[in-house]
XYZ file of C-alpha atoms in Angstrom:
252
model
C 0.000 0.000 0.000
C 1.499 3.335 -1.044
C 1.221 6.566 0.915
C -1.778 7.949 -0.993
C -3.661 4.713 -0.356
C -2.744 4.809 3.345
C -3.959 8.389 3.710
C -7.195 7.479 2.001
C -7.645 4.468 4.281
C -7.051 6.619 7.377
C -9.623 9.183 6.250
C -12.082 6.436 5.366
C -11.719 5.010 8.883
C -12.323 8.483 10.306
C -15.458 8.907 8.197
C -16.817 5.599 9.513
C -15.746 5.754 13.162
C -15.041 9.403 13.948
C -11.652 8.587 15.511
C -8.616 6.389 14.933
C -5.649 5.320 17.045
C -2.071 4.528 16.093
C -2.154 0.951 17.384
C -5.169 -0.040 15.273
C -3.832 1.714 12.166
C -0.439 0.025 12.565
C -2.177 -3.344 12.498
C -4.722 -2.528 9.748
C -2.227 -0.875 7.399
C 0.653 -3.262 8.192
C 3.172 -0.452 8.706
C 5.239 0.834 11.615
C 3.844 3.165 14.299
C 6.311 5.823 13.104
C 4.832 5.656 9.589
C 1.301 6.011 10.960
C 2.306 9.028 13.063
C 3.890 10.705 10.023
C 0.721 10.063 7.993
C -1.482 11.467 10.766
C 0.715 14.550 11.013
C 0.524 15.103 7.243
C -3.272 14.958 7.353
C -3.308 17.217 10.399
C -1.250 19.817 8.512
C -3.824 19.695 5.709
C -6.557 20.314 8.323
C -8.233 17.025 7.504
C -8.114 15.696 11.068
C -7.205 16.718 14.618
C -4.323 14.931 16.339
C -4.926 13.449 19.770
C -2.711 11.556 22.190
C -2.285 8.186 20.488
C -4.397 8.910 17.411
C -6.705 11.423 15.742
C -10.345 12.527 15.525
C -12.403 13.904 12.637
C -12.824 17.655 12.453
C -16.422 18.813 12.823
C -19.507 16.636 12.584
C -20.302 14.473 9.570
C -16.961 13.684 7.972
C -16.771 13.734 4.180
C -13.767 12.103 2.547
C -12.042 14.663 0.279
C -12.125 13.801 -3.387
C -8.359 13.665 -3.857
C -8.281 10.695 -1.462
C -11.483 9.073 -2.717
C -10.158 8.973 -6.285
C -7.823 6.040 -5.588
C -10.616 3.857 -4.161
C -12.363 1.302 -6.387
C -10.585 2.711 -9.429
C -11.169 -0.359 -11.608
C -14.911 -0.266 -10.939
C -15.099 3.423 -11.852
C -13.228 2.785 -15.101
C -15.680 0.041 -16.046
C -18.616 2.353 -15.320
C -17.035 5.057 -17.474
C -16.569 2.688 -20.388
C -20.193 1.534 -20.117
C -21.306 5.180 -20.083
C -19.651 5.726 -23.469
C -22.248 3.455 -25.091
C -24.804 6.226 -24.465
C -22.704 8.997 -26.028
C -22.686 10.022 -29.687
C -20.627 12.626 -31.496
C -22.296 16.022 -31.506
C -24.172 15.490 -28.248
C -24.229 17.862 -25.299
C -23.234 16.088 -22.076
C -23.575 17.340 -18.489
C -21.329 16.011 -15.724
C -21.690 16.572 -11.995
C -18.589 16.344 -9.842
C -17.322 13.082 -8.401
C -14.677 10.442 -8.921
C -16.824 8.324 -11.256
C -17.906 11.267 -13.409
C -14.248 12.339 -13.561
C -13.444 9.030 -15.258
C -16.358 9.607 -17.639
C -14.963 13.042 -18.492
C -11.599 11.486 -19.325
C -13.262 8.927 -21.595
C -15.137 11.647 -23.526
C -11.917 12.918 -25.107
C -12.090 10.015 -27.595
C -15.001 11.646 -29.442
C -14.540 13.995 -32.383
C -17.006 16.672 -31.271
C -18.908 17.120 -28.015
C -20.237 19.900 -25.824
C -19.597 19.233 -22.139
C -21.287 21.192 -19.355
C -19.848 20.712 -15.879
C -19.690 22.355 -12.478
C -16.591 20.332 -11.529
C -13.331 22.275 -11.573
C -11.121 19.196 -11.956
C -13.115 17.864 -14.915
C -13.056 21.292 -16.558
C -9.285 21.561 -16.109
C -8.732 18.267 -17.922
C -11.116 19.043 -20.796
C -10.170 22.697 -21.338
C -7.115 21.753 -23.400
C -9.083 19.452 -25.731
C -9.906 21.131 -29.040
C -12.624 18.561 -29.791
C -14.543 19.502 -26.624
C -16.666 22.640 -26.385
C -16.548 23.242 -22.658
C -19.143 25.134 -20.625
C -18.285 25.677 -16.955
C -20.748 27.060 -14.432
C -19.813 29.734 -11.950
C -20.485 29.229 -8.273
C -18.789 28.655 -4.946
C -16.119 25.937 -4.975
C -16.351 23.011 -2.538
C -12.899 21.716 -1.629
C -14.118 18.192 -0.850
C -15.711 17.569 -4.262
C -14.164 20.261 -6.509
C -17.710 21.281 -7.464
C -19.039 24.778 -8.093
C -22.393 25.058 -6.343
C -25.028 27.558 -5.297
C -27.129 30.241 -7.035
C -24.422 31.314 -9.491
C -23.981 27.769 -10.787
C -27.724 27.215 -10.938
C -28.424 30.434 -12.863
C -26.109 29.231 -15.644
C -27.594 25.729 -15.697
C -31.141 27.075 -15.939
C -30.262 28.701 -19.254
C -29.058 25.461 -20.844
C -30.483 22.277 -22.339
C -28.364 19.134 -22.695
C -28.950 15.774 -24.324
C -27.580 13.639 -21.510
C -26.513 14.126 -17.885
C -24.348 11.747 -15.888
C -25.007 12.289 -12.183
C -22.661 10.984 -9.511
C -24.278 10.119 -6.174
C -23.361 9.050 -2.653
C -26.535 6.984 -2.332
C -29.380 5.738 -4.521
C -32.506 3.757 -3.692
C -35.957 3.163 -5.100
C -37.622 4.718 -2.057
C -35.062 7.361 -1.088
C -33.977 8.462 -4.558
C -30.576 9.960 -5.349
C -28.669 11.600 -2.498
C -25.374 13.237 -1.576
C -23.720 14.531 1.578
C -24.330 18.289 1.202
C -27.644 20.039 0.582
C -26.198 22.854 -1.563
C -24.497 20.283 -3.787
C -27.731 18.289 -4.029
C -29.718 21.333 -5.150
C -27.236 22.262 -7.875
C -27.103 18.670 -9.131
C -30.910 18.563 -9.188
C -30.993 21.605 -11.480
C -28.440 19.986 -13.781
C -30.530 16.817 -14.008
C -33.659 18.843 -14.761
C -31.946 20.474 -17.770
C -31.175 17.100 -19.391
C -33.299 15.172 -21.850
C -31.935 11.936 -20.413
C -30.391 11.346 -16.972
C -28.141 8.446 -15.988
C -26.888 7.977 -12.438
C -23.437 6.448 -12.045
C -22.339 4.771 -8.817
C -20.410 1.738 -7.659
C -22.399 -1.024 -5.986
C -21.725 0.197 -2.449
C -23.901 3.270 -3.145
C -26.964 1.253 -4.233
C -29.321 1.033 -1.266
C -27.331 3.648 0.664
C -28.760 7.025 1.680
C -26.822 10.259 2.214
C -28.088 13.380 3.979
C -29.383 15.494 1.077
C -31.811 14.315 -1.599
C -31.015 15.210 -5.207
C -34.173 13.841 -6.829
C -36.439 10.828 -6.861
C -35.422 7.622 -8.612
C -38.341 8.105 -10.988
C -36.644 11.259 -12.315
C -33.776 9.323 -13.909
C -33.693 7.026 -16.902
C -30.785 4.770 -16.096
C -28.235 3.607 -13.535
C -24.802 2.231 -14.349
C -23.378 0.329 -11.400
C -21.248 -2.664 -10.494
C -22.390 -6.256 -10.180
C -22.089 -6.253 -6.385
C -25.024 -3.821 -6.075
C -27.878 -5.079 -3.870
C -30.124 -7.305 -6.028
C -33.390 -6.366 -4.286
C -32.661 -2.660 -4.664
C -31.805 -3.150 -8.327
C -35.135 -4.872 -8.904
C -37.001 -2.109 -7.079
C -35.304 0.530 -9.240
C -36.107 -1.419 -12.399
C -39.758 -1.575 -11.322
C -39.778 2.236 -11.384
C -38.619 2.217 -15.002
C -34.906 2.749 -14.317
C -32.679 0.878 -16.775
C -30.132 -0.763 -14.469
C -26.888 -1.648 -16.217
C -24.256 -3.792 -14.465
C -20.544 -3.732 -15.231
């Protein structure tokens, strides 16, 4: 396990438990206590946790894993989802992308097309596509969220409300037939809802761990989307319930 993976694992443990200690991390990560302490100090200096005697605690209440550490998790699954998403894309289309690690992989895959218009509120996706002459890039304004690299709020939404796109890929932190699509932050959920409303067709993209899960803020109901691309480990009962609502569930 390299350092980036260790830092991601530490932050994931914090998001699940709220605190970690050196002894447990030494065992779980199979490294020395000195290595764990250096990793904790590095995260402390980035203001991603608070050091304590013998460990660390999450800063604030609900802990959201920053995107730069989430990006290394389940990478193969996200790549498969991105490749499956390309089957829905045609040259000349207008594509909207929310922020997220899975939609970032979709954005990277879009560069293979000869001509596309891409609308996004994600700074990292925009930075990668801005240098591509085959991509007409539209970026919303808004307030940047450091955890997701998304531009959100009224400024972003005012731009989106003036646009129409053929297809939107929406990344989520949870999706269920009863609870709909959800994410951790309400301002992010509202902006993503507006983006979905401006699309002729909406496809949610999420690895199987998100299917059946529910995050704090609701983006929209499951009946507002047309498809879901997810991994084969997604809960079978939840997949059937989504399909009963008319959602085309595609497994990769």
